[in-house]
Amino acid sequence: MKINLLALVILTMFPLLAFSQSGTNVERAYACSLNDGFSISDAVSIMRSFNWDEDAAPRYVALNEGVYVSDTFRENWDFYLGFYYTSMSDLAEKRLAFRARNGSSEGFILRDVASCSSAPRLNGVDFVQGPAGGGDAPAFTAMISTNCDVNPEVSPIMAAQNIAAIMGENLRNIQIITRQFGGPSEMMGATVGFRAVFDSPDGFSEAMDSLRLNPPGAAPACRTPGAWLRYKIFDRED
C-alpha cells in the first residue's frame, strides 16, 4: 500500500494556491494524544458540540486521525488539529480576540479526553481543487500527506494539475503546505508538504486501487506518505 501511496508524489515541488481559491491560507496546527479510556469519537464529539464565538472562530477546523503514518508520530500522538484562517491578518485578529476573553479555552473543552502539544506550528496552505472539490466539505473522509524536496524546475500549477489528474474523480483537493513558524528547525525553502484530500474513504480506496493498476512514472524525492482519517469539526460558512 505504501508503494501505491507514493504515486501521489508526482506532486513534489512547489508552493501555492487557496481555501476559497484565491490567496494563501494559514493553518495553526498541533498534535494530541487520547487519554486512557477515551476514543477518537469522544474527541470529535466534544469539539463538534462547541459553540464557536464569531469574533474568535477560525474559518475551518479539522481533526486528522493518524492511521498509517510515521512511527515517530504514531508513538507519541493519535491525531492533529488544523485550524484554518483566511490570512495571517485573520489569524492574528481571531487569536488576539481569543486571548482577550475571560476564562478562555481553546474553543472546546478537550483536556478531559486528550493531551495536546503546547508547541503549535503555522503553515501556509494553498488549495488546488480536484474533480470532487465543489460543495461543502465532507463530515468524514480520508487524506494522504507527504513531504518532498523542492524541485525549482516544476511550476506549482503544472504539478498540481498533474496530481489532480492521476488521483482521479474522487479527489477533493491538493493542499500545498509551506512551513512558516514553529516545528523542527530546517533549511527554509528546501522542502514542501502536500496533502491529497478525497471525497470519502471509499473514494480514497478507489484512487489507490486505480494507481496500483495504472502506476505513474518515476516518483520524485518525497518521504513515505501517511494516510489519515479526516473529521470536519467546524466550518464558518456551513
Coordinates of C-alpha atoms in Angstrom, one line a residue, residues 2-165:
K2 CA 2.8 2.4 0.8
I3 CA 4.2 1.9 -2.7
N4 CA 0.8 2.9 -4.2
L5 CA 0.6 5.9 -1.9
L6 CA 3.9 7.1 -3.3
A7 CA 2.2 7.6 -6.6
L8 CA 0.6 10.8 -5.2
V9 CA 4.1 12.2 -5.0
I10 CA 4.1 13.2 -8.7
L11 CA 3.4 16.5 -7.0
T12 CA 6.8 17.0 -5.5
M13 CA 8.0 20.5 -5.7
F14 CA 6.3 23.8 -5.1
P15 CA 4.4 26.4 -3.2
L16 CA 1.0 28.0 -3.7
L17 CA -2.9 28.3 -4.5
A18 CA -6.2 28.6 -1.8
F19 CA -9.1 27.9 0.6
S20 CA -11.7 29.9 -1.3
Q21 CA -9.5 29.5 -4.4
S22 CA -7.6 32.8 -4.0
G23 CA -4.6 33.8 -1.8
T24 CA -2.8 31.8 0.7
N25 CA -4.5 30.5 3.9
V26 CA -2.8 30.0 7.2
E27 CA -3.1 26.8 9.3
R28 CA -2.4 26.7 13.0
A29 CA -1.7 23.0 13.8
Y30 CA -0.8 20.9 16.8
A31 CA -0.8 17.2 17.8
C32 CA -2.8 15.5 20.5
S33 CA -2.9 12.0 22.2
L34 CA -6.0 10.4 23.6
N35 CA -6.2 10.0 27.4
D36 CA -6.7 6.4 28.7
G37 CA -10.2 5.2 28.3
F38 CA -11.2 7.6 25.5
S39 CA -11.6 7.2 21.8
I40 CA -11.3 9.4 18.7
S41 CA -15.1 9.6 18.7
D42 CA -15.1 11.3 22.1
A43 CA -12.6 13.9 20.9
V44 CA -14.7 14.6 17.7
S45 CA -17.9 14.8 19.6
I46 CA -16.6 17.3 22.2
M47 CA -15.2 19.5 19.5
R48 CA -18.2 19.4 17.3
S49 CA -20.5 20.3 20.2
F50 CA -18.8 23.6 21.0
N51 CA -20.5 26.9 20.2
W52 CA -17.7 28.8 18.5
D53 CA -17.6 32.6 19.2
E54 CA -17.8 34.5 15.9
D55 CA -15.1 37.0 17.0
A56 CA -12.5 34.3 17.7
A57 CA -13.6 31.4 15.4
P58 CA -11.3 30.1 12.6
R59 CA -12.5 29.8 9.1
Y60 CA -12.4 25.9 9.3
V61 CA -11.3 23.3 11.7
A62 CA -10.4 19.6 11.0
L63 CA -9.3 16.7 13.2
N64 CA -6.9 14.4 11.4
E65 CA -6.5 10.9 12.9
G66 CA -3.2 9.1 12.1
V67 CA -3.9 5.7 10.6
Y68 CA -0.9 4.7 8.6
V69 CA 1.6 7.4 9.5
S70 CA 5.2 7.7 10.6
D71 CA 6.4 5.7 13.6
T72 CA 7.5 8.9 15.2
F73 CA 4.0 10.4 15.1
R74 CA 2.2 7.2 16.0
E75 CA 4.3 6.5 19.0
N76 CA 3.6 9.9 20.5
W77 CA 0.3 11.2 19.1
D78 CA -3.1 10.0 17.9
F79 CA -4.3 13.0 15.9
Y80 CA -3.5 16.5 14.9
L81 CA -5.8 19.5 14.8
G82 CA -5.8 22.0 11.9
F83 CA -7.3 25.5 12.4
Y84 CA -7.5 27.3 9.1
Y85 CA -7.6 31.1 8.7
T86 CA -8.1 33.1 5.5
S87 CA -4.9 35.0 6.1
M88 CA -2.2 35.9 8.7
S89 CA -4.2 39.0 9.5
D90 CA -7.3 36.9 10.1
L91 CA -5.4 34.6 12.4
A92 CA -3.9 37.5 14.3
E93 CA -7.3 39.1 14.8
K94 CA -9.0 35.9 15.9
R95 CA -6.2 34.8 18.2
L96 CA -6.0 38.2 19.9
A97 CA -9.8 38.1 20.4
F98 CA -9.4 34.7 21.9
R99 CA -6.6 35.8 24.3
A100 CA -8.7 38.8 25.4
R101 CA -11.6 36.6 26.6
N102 CA -12.0 35.9 30.3
G103 CA -11.5 32.3 31.2
S104 CA -10.9 31.5 27.6
S105 CA -10.5 27.9 26.3
E106 CA -9.1 26.8 23.0
G107 CA -12.6 26.8 21.6
F108 CA -13.6 23.4 23.1
I109 CA -13.0 21.5 26.4
L110 CA -10.7 18.8 25.1
R111 CA -8.4 18.3 28.0
D112 CA -10.6 15.7 29.7
V113 CA -10.2 13.3 26.8
A114 CA -6.8 14.2 25.2
S115 CA -3.5 15.8 26.0
C116 CA -2.2 18.2 23.3
S117 CA 1.2 19.7 22.4
S118 CA 1.9 23.2 23.7
A119 CA 4.0 23.9 20.6
P120 CA 1.8 24.7 17.6
R121 CA 3.2 25.5 14.2
L122 CA 1.9 27.8 11.5
N123 CA 1.7 26.6 7.9
G124 CA 0.9 28.4 4.7
V125 CA -1.7 26.4 2.8
D126 CA -2.7 26.7 -0.8
F127 CA -5.5 24.7 -2.4
V128 CA -5.7 23.2 -5.8
Q129 CA -9.2 21.9 -6.5
G130 CA -9.8 18.4 -7.7
P131 CA -12.8 16.9 -9.7
A132 CA -14.8 16.3 -6.5
G133 CA -14.0 19.8 -5.0
G134 CA -17.3 21.5 -5.1
G135 CA -19.8 22.0 -2.3
D136 CA -19.4 21.6 1.4
A137 CA -16.5 19.6 2.8
P138 CA -17.5 16.1 3.9
A139 CA -18.0 15.4 7.6
F140 CA -15.7 12.4 7.4
T141 CA -13.2 11.5 4.7
A142 CA -9.6 10.3 4.1
M143 CA -6.4 12.2 3.3
I144 CA -2.8 11.4 2.2
S145 CA 0.2 13.5 3.3
T146 CA 3.8 13.6 2.3
N147 CA 6.9 15.9 2.4
C148 CA 9.1 16.5 -0.6
D149 CA 12.3 18.1 -1.7
V150 CA 11.6 21.3 -3.7
N151 CA 12.1 21.0 -7.4
P152 CA 12.6 24.5 -8.8
E153 CA 12.1 23.3 -12.4
V154 CA 8.5 22.4 -12.0
S155 CA 5.8 25.0 -11.6
P156 CA 3.3 24.7 -8.8
I157 CA 0.2 25.0 -11.1
M158 CA 1.5 22.3 -13.6
A159 CA 2.5 19.9 -10.8
A160 CA -0.9 20.4 -9.1
Q161 CA -2.8 19.7 -12.4
N162 CA -0.7 16.5 -12.9
I163 CA -1.5 15.3 -9.4
A164 CA -5.2 16.0 -9.7
A165 CA -5.2 14.0 -13.0

